[in-house]
Amino acid sequence: MNSEFDLKLIVRKNIWELKPYSSARSEFDLYGLLGQPLISSTEGEHIDATSQNSPLGEMSAGQRGLTLLDANENPESAQNLNRYPDPLQSELKAELAKQKRISKDQIFIGNGSDEAIDLLYRIFCEPGKDKALICPPTYGMYEVSAAINDVEVVRVPLKKDFSFDLNEILNRVQGDRKVKMIWICSPNNPTGNALLKADLKHDWQTENYTRGGMMDMPFSPEFEQEMLENQRKLDQLFGNFNGIIVVDEAYHDFTDNVSFINRLDDYPNLVVLQTMSKAQGLAGARVGFAFAGKEIIELFNKTKPPYNVNELSQKAALQALKNKTATEKSIAQLVTNRKWLADQLTQFDFVKKVYPSEANFILAEVENANQLYNYLKDNNVIVRNRHSQIPNTIRFTVGTRLECENVIKTLDKLN
Ligand SMILES: *Cc1c(COP(=O)(O)O)cnc(C)c1O
């Protein structure tokens, strides 16, 4: 555990002292109220011109006899988006809290997780002074967001096998107090492997128990050893860094590993990112999450724009979350497609290596990535050329079975 960690010491002074903008909807917490049962049932009957549709609340403002004249909206409008959305996305957070087994005040919801990435820089890194550590090749936004916020990037590349260089990371952060954040993308984009595992023995015990097994299920000595080793690694990383460690789990739904959300109580300097854009199928809605201790979430809340997640997206996200069975089915289908696509790709002579993937994409090393990319593009198949990051690699998003067959058929014509 990190006895040294003191949040105040690593937050930017202006953010720590920031008095946030107080919006109409935060001053009068309409949505908090709407989630509560009616006090007087007679007032609930009349609906007049001030009534509003509140698809997120159980009971509309009009139904409660509320006259809402505090936010300069247009109640005469025929639009059903005429009211500002819930600034703190209370209903969506309640569902997430239930599903992730955490509390609502450990959740930040953003306009995509890209918003959370930007906010993290703005909360913790003094422009022109502080630094952030990344492990390339990885997700490009960590570096772009750093540049926008005038934050220098320290690079500790992944090892040749794309594993995580823990010793080198510890060396670099211990010798440099200006490093305020470490970014870990796991499973990593574009390599597809898990860089760090949150799995500890008690997770597996709980998992077994919830499936009807015994709490003290015996494990093999190898398993015990692996869990201990993982625990040691995590304590070493989280305990020896007096800054924020962000674990980006955008692709978590495609792995069998335990989420780092399970480690929030162990490590006060941990921030976990997840998104509705990938497995949850809502890339168009722009909804992403940061999970952390409640002091960190409070910093997010006061730094974010007041109405950062719009009403339509909040509704869509809530609906998708509640429709868990459909999502799980689609994920299982993608995992099947992933295996099929990987097996097929391996058979081409010009494919040198297909990297194992715990995400919804496959990275392959080919003879000539630029040439192959252009050939596919000319045949209306668009993939991601990752040559500039990792020489001669192409990243294939796993599509529907038909789309996967289409890529393979197109490649077949090359042989
Ligand atoms: C796609 C992706 C994101 C972005 O998610 P949004 O919620 O759509 O902004 C974040 N991190 C990684 C690693 C990604 O690949």
Short mmCIF file of N, CA and C and ligand atoms in Angstrom, two decimals, residues 111-115 117 138-139 141-142 185 187-189 248 250-251 273-278 283 286-289 361 395, ligand 1:
data_model
loop_
_atom_site.label_atom_id
_atom_site.label_comp_id
_atom_site.label_asym_id
_atom_site.label_seq_id
_atom_site.Cartn_x
_atom_site.Cartn_y
_atom_site.Cartn_z
N ASN A 111 -17.74 12.70 -21.95
CA ASN A 111 -18.05 12.71 -23.36
C ASN A 111 -17.01 11.83 -24.06
N GLY A 112 -17.15 10.53 -23.90
CA GLY A 112 -16.14 9.57 -24.32
C GLY A 112 -15.05 9.50 -23.27
N SER A 113 -14.26 8.40 -23.25
CA SER A 113 -13.17 8.38 -22.26
C SER A 113 -12.07 9.35 -22.67
N ASP A 114 -12.09 9.79 -23.92
CA ASP A 114 -11.14 10.82 -24.34
C ASP A 114 -11.29 12.10 -23.51
N GLU A 115 -12.52 12.39 -23.06
CA GLU A 115 -12.69 13.55 -22.19
C GLU A 115 -12.01 13.32 -20.84
N ILE A 117 -9.41 11.49 -20.35
CA ILE A 117 -7.96 11.58 -20.58
C ILE A 117 -7.51 13.05 -20.50
N THR A 138 1.37 2.54 -28.05
CA THR A 138 0.10 2.49 -27.34
C THR A 138 -0.89 3.48 -27.93
N TYR A 139 -2.01 3.66 -27.26
CA TYR A 139 -3.08 4.54 -27.74
C TYR A 139 -2.57 5.98 -27.93
N MET A 141 -3.91 8.95 -28.07
CA MET A 141 -4.46 10.13 -27.40
C MET A 141 -3.69 10.55 -26.15
N TYR A 142 -2.99 9.59 -25.51
CA TYR A 142 -2.25 9.98 -24.31
C TYR A 142 -1.22 11.05 -24.67
N CYS A 185 -2.31 1.00 -20.83
CA CYS A 185 -3.46 0.59 -21.62
C CYS A 185 -3.49 -0.93 -21.62
N PRO A 187 -6.24 -4.34 -21.98
CA PRO A 187 -5.42 -4.74 -23.11
C PRO A 187 -4.97 -3.52 -23.93
N ASN A 188 -3.75 -3.62 -24.43
CA ASN A 188 -3.13 -2.47 -25.08
C ASN A 188 -3.56 -2.34 -26.54
N ASN A 189 -3.81 -1.11 -26.94
CA ASN A 189 -4.06 -0.77 -28.33
C ASN A 189 -2.78 -0.17 -28.89
N ASP A 248 -6.18 2.07 -18.57
CA ASP A 248 -7.22 2.25 -19.59
C ASP A 248 -7.72 0.88 -20.02
N ALA A 250 -10.32 0.14 -22.07
CA ALA A 250 -11.28 0.30 -23.17
C ALA A 250 -11.70 -1.05 -23.76
N TYR A 251 -10.78 -2.04 -23.68
CA TYR A 251 -11.07 -3.35 -24.30
C TYR A 251 -11.30 -4.45 -23.28
N LEU A 273 -10.10 3.58 -16.59
CA LEU A 273 -10.96 4.10 -17.65
C LEU A 273 -11.66 2.95 -18.37
N GLN A 274 -12.95 3.14 -18.64
CA GLN A 274 -13.68 2.22 -19.52
C GLN A 274 -14.56 3.06 -20.44
N THR A 275 -15.15 2.43 -21.43
CA THR A 275 -15.91 3.19 -22.42
C THR A 275 -17.12 2.41 -22.92
N MET A 276 -18.12 3.15 -23.41
CA MET A 276 -19.27 2.51 -24.05
C MET A 276 -19.00 2.33 -25.55
N SER A 277 -17.84 2.82 -26.03
CA SER A 277 -17.60 2.88 -27.48
C SER A 277 -17.24 1.56 -28.14
N LYS A 278 -16.66 0.64 -27.40
CA LYS A 278 -16.13 -0.55 -28.06
C LYS A 278 -17.12 -1.71 -27.88
N ALA A 283 -20.28 3.77 -29.88
CA ALA A 283 -19.23 4.74 -30.25
C ALA A 283 -19.83 6.09 -30.65
N ARG A 286 -20.73 8.74 -27.59
CA ARG A 286 -19.66 9.36 -26.82
C ARG A 286 -19.91 9.30 -25.32
N VAL A 287 -19.77 8.15 -24.76
CA VAL A 287 -19.90 7.99 -23.31
C VAL A 287 -18.73 7.14 -22.79
N GLY A 288 -17.96 7.72 -21.89
CA GLY A 288 -16.83 6.99 -21.31
C GLY A 288 -16.80 7.19 -19.81
N PHE A 289 -16.07 6.32 -19.12
CA PHE A 289 -16.08 6.35 -17.65
C PHE A 289 -14.68 6.43 -17.07
N PHE A 361 -9.58 -6.51 -31.87
CA PHE A 361 -8.78 -6.29 -33.07
C PHE A 361 -7.61 -7.25 -33.06
N ARG A 395 -3.53 -3.40 -38.29
CA ARG A 395 -4.49 -3.73 -37.24
C ARG A 395 -5.86 -3.95 -37.87
C1 LIG B 1 -11.02 3.74 -28.40
C2 LIG B 1 -10.19 3.98 -27.20
C3 LIG B 1 -10.52 4.96 -26.27
C4 LIG B 1 -11.54 6.01 -26.58
O1 LIG B 1 -12.72 5.78 -26.09
P1 LIG B 1 -13.91 6.84 -26.24
O2 LIG B 1 -14.69 6.51 -25.04
O3 LIG B 1 -14.58 6.52 -27.52
O4 LIG B 1 -13.35 8.23 -26.20
C5 LIG B 1 -9.78 5.06 -25.12
N1 LIG B 1 -8.72 4.28 -24.92
C6 LIG B 1 -8.34 3.35 -25.81
C7 LIG B 1 -7.16 2.52 -25.54
C8 LIG B 1 -9.06 3.19 -26.98
O5 LIG B 1 -8.63 2.29 -27.90
#
